[in-house]
Amino acid sequence: MVIYAFIPMDKIHASYYYRLLVPLQTMEVLGLPVEVLIDDCSPNINPDRRRDGLMWSDIVWMYQATDPLLRHNMQIVNNMNAAKGQDDKIWYPANFIVDTDDDLFNVSPLNWAFRGLGIKDANGNMLPPSRSLDDPTKLSYFDREGNVVGQWVDGKDGFNIVDNITKLENYRTLCQSAGIMTCSTPDTEAYAKREMGKKLKTFINPNGIRFDHYQDVALAPHKEIRIMWQGSNTHYEDFYSIHKALGRVAHKYPETKFVFWGEKFGKLTDEIPRDQFEFIPWMPYDTYHLRLVTVGPDINLCPLLDTPFGSSRSAIKWYEASLLHDPAATIAQRTGAYKAEIEHGKTGMLYDTEAEFEEHLCNLIENEKLRRELGANAKDWVHENRDAFKLAPKLFEFFTQVRDEKRETTEIEVPDAVVSSEQPDICAS
């Protein structure tokens, strides 16, 4: 089976890594009969080879693509018949599969991604395009430090409602043309069917962990209790819901150290004494795994508001904190995948309100035994349910089913120009 995937290796981030790269690499390591062709999206790819990959691979797999040209090419391939080559080999047109792990149609104005995807206000109402600065569409927004710096204004500073609507309609049409989507969670699958139609063929492929991608580092004991939050500015509204509680807890327990990795959130962290605050900036993703195993968190924080966008997110922050040599105990909001996967009091602590969050955090700070039990149980759960070596064969079976169904229903014809039997060598796998 030839699988052709778009992965911009020079801009790779967690989604590309977990959603595409880990499953494909794991299939190869397991020795499954796949030939993986990675298109790094660079202009150095020969256009003819890219064309062959798009037309004749068994599976073309892409992450949340919105390119209208790609959509156009997909529609052409979908109308193709199979072709017989000179050596009587039958070439079947590709099956297109779009992967998703975010509800792009419900990005919050407080999310930095709103600039390029925002089409609704904070209440979920569609925004009317308004290019007149006398009557602009205005919504509060924040810089990457989490400080309020102004308002989203249609047609200004890169925010354009018409462009965003067009982009999302391209995405919708592209997904409908593919007709098949892989989704990270049941809630993600639900949004995909809501937006693309109930006839959409879907497969839930959870984010899988490659334990061998993380060194098993036993850190020296530390006296301070290290409390980690990590993520991007897209979690501003999630973090806002607990920031006051963190300040109170920091003053109550001077032995704590709050480790923020990715974003500082500006003034929202001012209540935490500076000697109890540690910041780790973002870094190239190829160094992320090694850095994670050296942080040494005792407690892992996963706030996530119960919004359409939040509910579509996976519990990857919980998985990562649980795979460490000494796994952290996680406190997560009772939302989406956290609600579905964490067993409260056994593999983590769940909360609904700020007061409940604060109570759990204080309890874990004071109770080392509970922290260790929660972390150990979570690690066992991730091993059993989210190990990529257990998930990849199921995804391969789905790809095989998709390929075989296409072959059974596709007519075969001999074109005037006979197809070459040379395999597309687009890039290294």
Coordinates of N, CA, C and O in Angstrom, one line a residue, residues 4-26 36 38-42 61-67 70 97-102 104 171 182 184 205-208 210 213 285-286 289 314 316 320 395:
Y4 N 0.6 8.5 0.6 CA 1.2 9.7 0.3 C 0.7 10.8 1.3 O -0.5 11.0 1.3
A5 N 1.6 11.4 2.0 CA 1.1 12.3 3.1 C 1.8 13.7 3.0 O 3.0 13.8 2.7
F6 N 1.1 14.7 3.2 CA 1.6 16.1 3.2 C 2.1 16.4 4.6 O 1.2 16.6 5.5
I7 N 3.4 16.6 4.9 CA 3.9 16.9 6.2 C 5.0 18.0 6.0 O 6.1 17.6 5.6
P8 N 4.7 19.2 6.2 CA 5.8 20.3 6.0 C 6.8 20.2 7.1 O 6.7 20.7 8.2
M9 N 7.9 19.4 6.8 CA 8.9 19.1 7.9 C 9.6 20.3 8.4 O 10.1 20.3 9.6
D10 N 9.7 21.4 7.7 CA 10.3 22.6 8.2 C 9.4 23.4 9.1 O 9.9 24.3 9.8
K11 N 8.1 23.0 9.2 CA 7.2 23.7 10.0 C 6.4 22.7 10.9 O 5.3 23.0 11.3
I12 N 7.0 21.6 11.2 CA 6.2 20.5 11.8 C 5.9 21.0 13.3 O 6.7 21.6 14.0
H13 N 4.7 20.6 13.7 CA 4.3 20.9 15.1 C 3.6 19.7 15.6 O 3.5 18.6 15.0
A14 N 3.0 19.8 16.8 CA 2.5 18.6 17.5 C 1.4 17.9 16.7 O 1.3 16.7 16.7
S15 N 0.5 18.7 16.0 CA -0.5 18.1 15.2 C 0.0 17.2 14.1 O -0.4 16.1 13.9
Y16 N 0.9 17.8 13.3 CA 1.5 17.0 12.2 C 2.2 15.7 12.8 O 2.1 14.6 12.3
Y17 N 2.9 15.9 13.9 CA 3.7 14.8 14.5 C 2.7 13.7 15.0 O 2.9 12.6 14.6
Y18 N 1.7 14.1 15.8 CA 0.8 13.0 16.3 C -0.2 12.5 15.3 O -0.5 11.3 15.3
R19 N -0.7 13.4 14.5 CA -1.8 13.0 13.6 C -1.3 12.2 12.4 O -2.0 11.3 11.9
L20 N -0.1 12.5 11.8 CA 0.3 11.9 10.6 C 1.6 11.1 10.8 O 1.7 9.9 10.5
L21 N 2.7 11.8 11.4 CA 4.0 11.2 11.4 C 4.1 10.0 12.2 O 4.6 9.0 11.8
V22 N 3.6 10.1 13.5 CA 3.7 8.9 14.4 C 3.0 7.7 13.8 O 3.6 6.6 13.8
P23 N 1.7 7.8 13.3 CA 1.1 6.6 12.8 C 1.9 6.0 11.6 O 2.0 4.8 11.5
L24 N 2.3 6.8 10.7 CA 3.0 6.3 9.5 C 4.4 5.7 9.9 O 4.7 4.6 9.3
Q25 N 5.1 6.4 10.7 CA 6.4 5.8 11.1 C 6.2 4.5 11.9 O 7.0 3.5 11.7
T26 N 5.2 4.4 12.7 CA 4.9 3.2 13.4 C 4.5 2.0 12.5 O 4.9 0.9 12.7
V36 N 5.6 4.6 2.4 CA 5.2 5.9 2.9 C 6.0 7.0 2.1 O 7.2 7.0 2.1
I38 N 6.5 10.9 1.9 CA 6.3 12.2 2.6 C 6.5 13.4 1.6 O 7.6 13.5 1.1
D39 N 5.5 14.2 1.4 CA 5.6 15.4 0.7 C 5.8 16.5 1.7 O 4.9 16.8 2.4
D40 N 7.1 17.1 1.7 CA 7.4 18.1 2.7 C 6.9 19.5 2.3 O 7.2 20.5 3.0
C41 N 6.1 19.5 1.2 CA 5.4 20.8 0.8 C 6.4 21.8 0.3 O 6.1 23.0 0.2
S42 N 7.6 21.4 0.0 CA 8.6 22.4 -0.5 C 8.5 22.5 -2.0 O 8.0 21.6 -2.7
W61 N -3.2 11.3 2.3 CA -3.6 11.6 3.7 C -3.1 13.0 4.0 O -1.9 13.3 3.8
M62 N -4.0 13.9 4.4 CA -3.6 15.3 4.7 C -4.3 15.8 5.9 O -5.4 15.4 6.3
Y63 N -3.6 16.8 6.6 CA -4.1 17.3 7.8 C -4.8 18.7 7.6 O -4.1 19.6 7.2
Q64 N -6.1 18.7 7.8 CA -6.9 20.0 7.8 C -6.5 20.9 6.6 O -6.2 22.1 6.8
A65 N -6.5 20.3 5.4 CA -6.1 21.1 4.2 C -7.2 22.0 3.8 O -8.4 21.7 3.9
T66 N -6.9 23.2 3.3 CA -7.9 24.2 2.9 C -7.6 24.8 1.5 O -8.3 25.6 1.0
D67 N -6.6 24.2 0.8 CA -6.1 24.8 -0.5 C -7.2 24.5 -1.6 O -7.5 23.4 -1.8
L70 N -5.9 22.2 -4.4 CA -5.9 20.8 -4.0 C -7.3 20.2 -4.1 O -7.5 19.1 -4.6
I97 N -8.0 11.2 2.1 CA -8.5 11.2 3.5 C -8.0 12.4 4.2 O -6.8 12.7 4.1
V98 N -8.9 13.2 4.8 CA -8.5 14.4 5.5 C -8.5 14.0 7.0 O -9.4 13.4 7.5
D99 N -7.5 14.5 7.7 CA -7.4 14.2 9.1 C -7.7 15.5 9.9 O -7.4 16.6 9.4
T100 N -8.4 15.4 11.0 CA -8.7 16.6 11.8 C -8.7 16.3 13.3 O -9.0 15.2 13.7
D101 N -8.3 17.3 14.0 CA -8.3 17.3 15.5 C -8.8 18.6 16.1 O -8.6 18.8 17.3
D102 N -9.3 19.5 15.3 CA -9.8 20.8 15.8 C -11.1 21.1 15.1 O -11.2 20.9 13.9
L104 N -12.5 23.7 13.4 CA -12.1 25.0 12.8 C -13.3 25.9 12.6 O -13.1 27.1 12.5
Y171 N -12.4 24.4 2.9 CA -12.1 23.2 3.8 C -13.3 22.3 3.8 O -13.2 21.1 3.6
T182 N -10.3 11.1 9.1 CA -9.8 10.5 10.3 C -9.9 11.5 11.4 O -9.5 12.7 11.2
S184 N -9.6 12.6 15.8 CA -8.8 12.3 17.0 C -9.7 11.8 18.1 O -9.3 11.0 19.0
N205 N -9.2 7.8 15.1 CA -7.8 7.4 15.3 C -7.2 8.3 16.4 O -6.7 9.4 16.1
P206 N -7.2 7.8 17.6 CA -6.7 8.6 18.7 C -5.2 9.0 18.6 O -4.5 8.3 17.9
N207 N -4.8 10.1 19.2 CA -3.4 10.4 19.2 C -2.6 9.2 19.9 O -3.0 8.9 21.0
G208 N -1.6 8.7 19.3 CA -0.8 7.6 19.8 C 0.5 8.1 20.3 O 1.2 8.9 19.7
R210 N 4.4 7.3 21.2 CA 5.6 6.4 21.0 C 6.5 6.6 22.2 O 7.3 7.6 22.3
H213 N 10.1 7.4 21.7 CA 10.5 8.7 21.3 C 10.9 9.6 22.5 O 11.4 10.7 22.3
Y285 N 10.5 21.6 17.3 CA 9.8 20.5 17.8 C 10.7 19.2 17.9 O 10.4 18.3 18.7
D286 N 11.8 19.2 17.2 CA 12.6 18.0 17.3 C 13.4 18.0 18.6 O 14.0 16.9 19.0
H289 N 10.7 16.6 22.8 CA 10.7 15.4 23.5 C 11.7 15.3 24.6 O 11.4 14.9 25.7
S314 N -8.0 16.7 22.0 CA -7.7 15.5 22.6 C -7.1 15.7 24.0 O -6.8 16.8 24.4
I316 N -4.0 15.0 24.9 CA -2.6 14.7 24.6 C -1.7 15.3 25.8 O -0.7 14.7 26.1
E320 N 1.1 12.9 27.6 CA 2.6 13.3 27.7 C 3.1 13.4 29.1 O 4.2 12.9 29.4
L395 N -5.5 1.5 12.2 CA -5.5 2.5 11.2 C -5.2 1.9 9.8 O -5.8 2.2 8.8

